[in-house]
mmCIF file with all atom_site columns, C-alpha atoms in Angstrom:
data_model
loop_
_atom_site.group_PDB
_atom_site.id
_atom_site.type_symbol
_atom_site.label_atom_id
_atom_site.label_alt_id
_atom_site.label_comp_id
_atom_site.label_asym_id
_atom_site.label_entity_id
_atom_site.label_seq_id
_atom_site.pdbx_PDB_ins_code
_atom_site.Cartn_x
_atom_site.Cartn_y
_atom_site.Cartn_z
_atom_site.occupancy
_atom_site.B_iso_or_equiv
_atom_site.pdbx_formal_charge
_atom_site.auth_seq_id
_atom_site.auth_comp_id
_atom_site.auth_asym_id
_atom_site.auth_atom_id
_atom_site.pdbx_PDB_model_num
ATOM 1   C CA . MET A 1 1   ? 166.171 103.338 147.925 1.00 0.00 ? 1   MET A CA 1
ATOM 2   C CA . ILE A 1 2   ? 166.644 99.356  148.856 1.00 0.00 ? 2   ILE A CA 1
ATOM 3   C CA . ALA A 1 3   ? 163.985 96.935  147.449 1.00 0.00 ? 3   ALA A CA 1
ATOM 4   C CA . VAL A 1 4   ? 163.927 93.491  148.638 1.00 0.00 ? 4   VAL A CA 1
ATOM 5   C CA . THR A 1 5   ? 161.774 90.987  147.229 1.00 0.00 ? 5   THR A CA 1
ATOM 6   C CA . VAL A 1 6   ? 161.155 87.663  148.947 1.00 0.00 ? 6   VAL A CA 1
ATOM 7   C CA . TYR A 1 7   ? 159.791 85.196  146.552 1.00 0.00 ? 7   TYR A CA 1
ATOM 8   C CA . LYS A 1 8   ? 157.320 82.685  148.415 1.00 0.00 ? 8   LYS A CA 1
ATOM 9   C CA . THR A 1 9   ? 155.120 79.816  147.285 1.00 0.00 ? 9   THR A CA 1
ATOM 10  C CA . PRO A 1 10  ? 152.393 78.049  149.364 1.00 0.00 ? 10  PRO A CA 1
ATOM 11  C CA . ASP A 1 11  ? 155.258 75.423  150.243 1.00 0.00 ? 11  ASP A CA 1
ATOM 12  C CA . GLY A 1 12  ? 157.746 78.038  151.304 1.00 0.00 ? 12  GLY A CA 1
ATOM 13  C CA . TYR A 1 13  ? 160.500 80.329  150.318 1.00 0.00 ? 13  TYR A CA 1
ATOM 14  C CA . GLN A 1 14  ? 162.106 80.217  146.487 1.00 0.00 ? 14  GLN A CA 1
ATOM 15  C CA . GLY A 1 15  ? 164.938 83.317  147.345 1.00 0.00 ? 15  GLY A CA 1
ATOM 16  C CA . PHE A 1 16  ? 165.210 86.757  147.693 1.00 0.00 ? 16  PHE A CA 1
ATOM 17  C CA . ARG A 1 17  ? 166.410 89.808  145.502 1.00 0.00 ? 17  ARG A CA 1
ATOM 18  C CA . SER A 1 18  ? 168.100 92.785  147.406 1.00 0.00 ? 18  SER A CA 1
ATOM 19  C CA . GLU A 1 19  ? 168.759 95.542  144.939 1.00 0.00 ? 19  GLU A CA 1
ATOM 20  C CA . GLY A 1 20  ? 169.660 99.620  145.281 1.00 0.00 ? 20  GLY A CA 1
ATOM 21  C CA . HIS A 1 21  ? 171.203 101.886 147.857 1.00 0.00 ? 21  HIS A CA 1
ATOM 22  C CA . ALA A 1 22  ? 169.275 103.391 150.699 1.00 0.00 ? 22  ALA A CA 1
ATOM 23  C CA . ASP A 1 23  ? 170.628 106.970 150.302 1.00 0.00 ? 23  ASP A CA 1
ATOM 24  C CA . TYR A 1 24  ? 169.853 107.505 154.054 1.00 0.00 ? 24  TYR A CA 1
ATOM 25  C CA . ALA A 1 25  ? 173.194 109.004 154.641 1.00 0.00 ? 25  ALA A CA 1
ATOM 26  C CA . GLU A 1 26  ? 176.701 109.376 152.910 1.00 0.00 ? 26  GLU A CA 1
ATOM 27  C CA . GLU A 1 27  ? 178.344 106.129 151.893 1.00 0.00 ? 27  GLU A CA 1
ATOM 28  C CA . GLY A 1 28  ? 180.138 104.415 154.650 1.00 0.00 ? 28  GLY A CA 1
ATOM 29  C CA . GLU A 1 29  ? 177.972 106.164 157.093 1.00 0.00 ? 29  GLU A CA 1
ATOM 30  C CA . ASP A 1 30  ? 174.666 104.612 155.707 1.00 0.00 ? 30  ASP A CA 1
ATOM 31  C CA . ILE A 1 31  ? 173.048 102.598 158.664 1.00 0.00 ? 31  ILE A CA 1
ATOM 32  C CA . VAL A 1 32  ? 170.044 101.636 156.648 1.00 0.00 ? 32  VAL A CA 1
ATOM 33  C CA . CYS A 1 33  ? 172.163 100.181 153.770 1.00 0.00 ? 33  CYS A CA 1
ATOM 34  C CA . ALA A 1 34  ? 174.467 98.385  156.520 1.00 0.00 ? 34  ALA A CA 1
ATOM 35  C CA . ALA A 1 35  ? 171.467 96.915  158.453 1.00 0.00 ? 35  ALA A CA 1
ATOM 36  C CA . VAL A 1 36  ? 170.064 95.406  155.119 1.00 0.00 ? 36  VAL A CA 1
ATOM 37  C CA . SER A 1 37  ? 173.340 94.244  153.928 1.00 0.00 ? 37  SER A CA 1
ATOM 38  C CA . VAL A 1 38  ? 174.109 92.313  157.103 1.00 0.00 ? 38  VAL A CA 1
ATOM 39  C CA . LEU A 1 39  ? 170.511 90.807  157.449 1.00 0.00 ? 39  LEU A CA 1
ATOM 40  C CA . THR A 1 40  ? 170.867 89.555  153.673 1.00 0.00 ? 40  THR A CA 1
ATOM 41  C CA . VAL A 1 41  ? 174.238 88.299  153.602 1.00 0.00 ? 41  VAL A CA 1
ATOM 42  C CA . ASN A 1 42  ? 174.149 86.391  156.940 1.00 0.00 ? 42  ASN A CA 1
ATOM 43  C CA . ALA A 1 43  ? 171.086 84.809  155.607 1.00 0.00 ? 43  ALA A CA 1
ATOM 44  C CA . VAL A 1 44  ? 172.799 83.524  152.797 1.00 0.00 ? 44  VAL A CA 1
ATOM 45  C CA . ASN A 1 45  ? 176.007 82.710  154.774 1.00 0.00 ? 45  ASN A CA 1
ATOM 46  C CA . SER A 1 46  ? 173.739 80.916  157.458 1.00 0.00 ? 46  SER A CA 1
ATOM 47  C CA . ILE A 1 47  ? 172.000 78.967  155.026 1.00 0.00 ? 47  ILE A CA 1
ATOM 48  C CA . GLU A 1 48  ? 175.675 77.865  153.508 1.00 0.00 ? 48  GLU A CA 1
ATOM 49  C CA . GLN A 1 49  ? 176.730 76.951  156.673 1.00 0.00 ? 49  GLN A CA 1
ATOM 50  C CA . PHE A 1 50  ? 174.075 75.361  158.806 1.00 0.00 ? 50  PHE A CA 1
ATOM 51  C CA . THR A 1 51  ? 171.745 73.860  156.175 1.00 0.00 ? 51  THR A CA 1
ATOM 52  C CA . GLU A 1 52  ? 172.463 71.170  153.165 1.00 0.00 ? 52  GLU A CA 1
ATOM 53  C CA . ASP A 1 53  ? 169.961 73.024  151.039 1.00 0.00 ? 53  ASP A CA 1
ATOM 54  C CA . ALA A 1 54  ? 170.961 73.926  147.266 1.00 0.00 ? 54  ALA A CA 1
ATOM 55  C CA . PHE A 1 55  ? 171.090 77.497  146.128 1.00 0.00 ? 55  PHE A CA 1
ATOM 56  C CA . ALA A 1 56  ? 172.388 79.985  143.744 1.00 0.00 ? 56  ALA A CA 1
ATOM 57  C CA . VAL A 1 57  ? 173.708 83.411  144.694 1.00 0.00 ? 57  VAL A CA 1
ATOM 58  C CA . ARG A 1 58  ? 174.507 86.349  142.532 1.00 0.00 ? 58  ARG A CA 1
ATOM 59  C CA . GLN A 1 59  ? 176.011 89.626  144.048 1.00 0.00 ? 59  GLN A CA 1
ATOM 60  C CA . ASP A 1 60  ? 177.111 92.922  142.762 1.00 0.00 ? 60  ASP A CA 1
ATOM 61  C CA . ASP A 1 61  ? 177.202 96.225  144.016 1.00 0.00 ? 61  ASP A CA 1
ATOM 62  C CA . GLY A 1 62  ? 174.028 96.973  145.611 1.00 0.00 ? 62  GLY A CA 1
ATOM 63  C CA . PHE A 1 63  ? 172.757 93.485  144.598 1.00 0.00 ? 63  PHE A CA 1
ATOM 64  C CA . LEU A 1 64  ? 172.282 90.342  146.318 1.00 0.00 ? 64  LEU A CA 1
ATOM 65  C CA . GLU A 1 65  ? 169.935 87.324  144.827 1.00 0.00 ? 65  GLU A CA 1
ATOM 66  C CA . LEU A 1 66  ? 169.714 83.796  146.610 1.00 0.00 ? 66  LEU A CA 1
ATOM 67  C CA . GLU A 1 67  ? 167.708 81.239  144.274 1.00 0.00 ? 67  GLU A CA 1
ATOM 68  C CA . LEU A 1 68  ? 166.909 78.052  146.208 1.00 0.00 ? 68  LEU A CA 1
ATOM 69  C CA . ASP A 1 69  ? 166.894 74.912  144.433 1.00 0.00 ? 69  ASP A CA 1
ATOM 70  C CA . GLY A 1 70  ? 164.523 71.946  145.713 1.00 0.00 ? 70  GLY A CA 1
ATOM 71  C CA . PRO A 1 71  ? 163.337 71.264  148.735 1.00 0.00 ? 71  PRO A CA 1
ATOM 72  C CA . VAL A 1 72  ? 163.810 74.258  151.473 1.00 0.00 ? 72  VAL A CA 1
ATOM 73  C CA . SER A 1 73  ? 164.706 73.033  155.019 1.00 0.00 ? 73  SER A CA 1
ATOM 74  C CA . LYS A 1 74  ? 162.969 73.910  158.329 1.00 0.00 ? 74  LYS A CA 1
ATOM 75  C CA . GLU A 1 75  ? 166.179 75.478  159.117 1.00 0.00 ? 75  GLU A CA 1
ATOM 76  C CA . THR A 1 76  ? 166.458 77.679  155.995 1.00 0.00 ? 76  THR A CA 1
ATOM 77  C CA . LYS A 1 77  ? 162.799 78.678  156.447 1.00 0.00 ? 77  LYS A CA 1
ATOM 78  C CA . LEU A 1 78  ? 163.721 79.874  159.540 1.00 0.00 ? 78  LEU A CA 1
ATOM 79  C CA . LEU A 1 79  ? 166.342 81.868  158.608 1.00 0.00 ? 79  LEU A CA 1
ATOM 80  C CA . LEU A 1 80  ? 164.540 83.512  155.840 1.00 0.00 ? 80  LEU A CA 1
ATOM 81  C CA . ASP A 1 81  ? 161.915 84.310  158.490 1.00 0.00 ? 81  ASP A CA 1
ATOM 82  C CA . SER A 1 82  ? 164.514 85.985  160.878 1.00 0.00 ? 82  SER A CA 1
ATOM 83  C CA . MET A 1 83  ? 165.751 88.049  157.636 1.00 0.00 ? 83  MET A CA 1
ATOM 84  C CA . VAL A 1 84  ? 162.198 89.042  156.600 1.00 0.00 ? 84  VAL A CA 1
ATOM 85  C CA . LEU A 1 85  ? 161.533 89.885  160.447 1.00 0.00 ? 85  LEU A CA 1
ATOM 86  C CA . GLY A 1 86  ? 164.600 92.273  160.443 1.00 0.00 ? 86  GLY A CA 1
ATOM 87  C CA . LEU A 1 87  ? 163.950 93.811  157.233 1.00 0.00 ? 87  LEU A CA 1
ATOM 88  C CA . GLN A 1 88  ? 160.429 94.719  158.237 1.00 0.00 ? 88  GLN A CA 1
ATOM 89  C CA . GLU A 1 89  ? 161.380 96.504  161.543 1.00 0.00 ? 89  GLU A CA 1
ATOM 90  C CA . ILE A 1 90  ? 163.899 98.533  159.403 1.00 0.00 ? 90  ILE A CA 1
ATOM 91  C CA . GLU A 1 91  ? 161.056 99.661  156.963 1.00 0.00 ? 91  GLU A CA 1
ATOM 92  C CA . LYS A 1 92  ? 158.736 100.369 160.266 1.00 0.00 ? 92  LYS A CA 1
ATOM 93  C CA . SER A 1 93  ? 161.703 102.573 161.748 1.00 0.00 ? 93  SER A CA 1
ATOM 94  C CA . TYR A 1 94  ? 163.139 104.448 158.857 1.00 0.00 ? 94  TYR A CA 1
ATOM 95  C CA . GLY A 1 95  ? 160.162 103.984 156.341 1.00 0.00 ? 95  GLY A CA 1
ATOM 96  C CA . ASN A 1 96  ? 159.690 103.119 152.927 1.00 0.00 ? 96  ASN A CA 1
ATOM 97  C CA . GLU A 1 97  ? 161.480 106.028 151.214 1.00 0.00 ? 97  GLU A CA 1
ATOM 98  C CA . TYR A 1 98  ? 164.599 104.056 152.076 1.00 0.00 ? 98  TYR A CA 1
ATOM 99  C CA . ILE A 1 99  ? 163.816 100.464 151.869 1.00 0.00 ? 99  ILE A CA 1
ATOM 100 C CA . GLN A 1 100 ? 160.781 98.590  150.388 1.00 0.00 ? 100 GLN A CA 1
ATOM 101 C CA . LEU A 1 101 ? 160.111 95.207  151.418 1.00 0.00 ? 101 LEU A CA 1
ATOM 102 C CA . ILE A 1 102 ? 157.824 93.166  149.012 1.00 0.00 ? 102 ILE A CA 1
ATOM 103 C CA . ILE A 1 103 ? 157.035 89.494  149.599 1.00 0.00 ? 103 ILE A CA 1
ATOM 104 C CA . LYS A 1 104 ? 155.795 87.967  146.264 1.00 0.00 ? 104 LYS A CA 1
ATOM 105 C CA . GLU A 1 105 ? 153.901 84.927  145.883 1.00 0.00 ? 105 GLU A CA 1
ATOM 106 C CA . VAL A 1 106 ? 155.315 82.920  142.783 1.00 0.00 ? 106 VAL A CA 1
#
């Protein structure tokens, strides 16, 4: 199962962590894993490309973590809102045995 934890304060996002594998299908054919990867990696790439927000990223097999540093722009908020929406829809469509989205107030 993939666990995606999104860290949020009353002022906005602080980052997210995605870890694990969906195990929906064989490696290379797992559409749940591919969809989560596309959404999370695209969010990181978009924040880097389209904003001036400071952040740190750690990535490994089955692991991606984004840690925002300092104020978060409205563009980053929108990008992360979009990522969360996509992840919610995947969870709704495929069930939480493959993906679990956790919004954690910090």
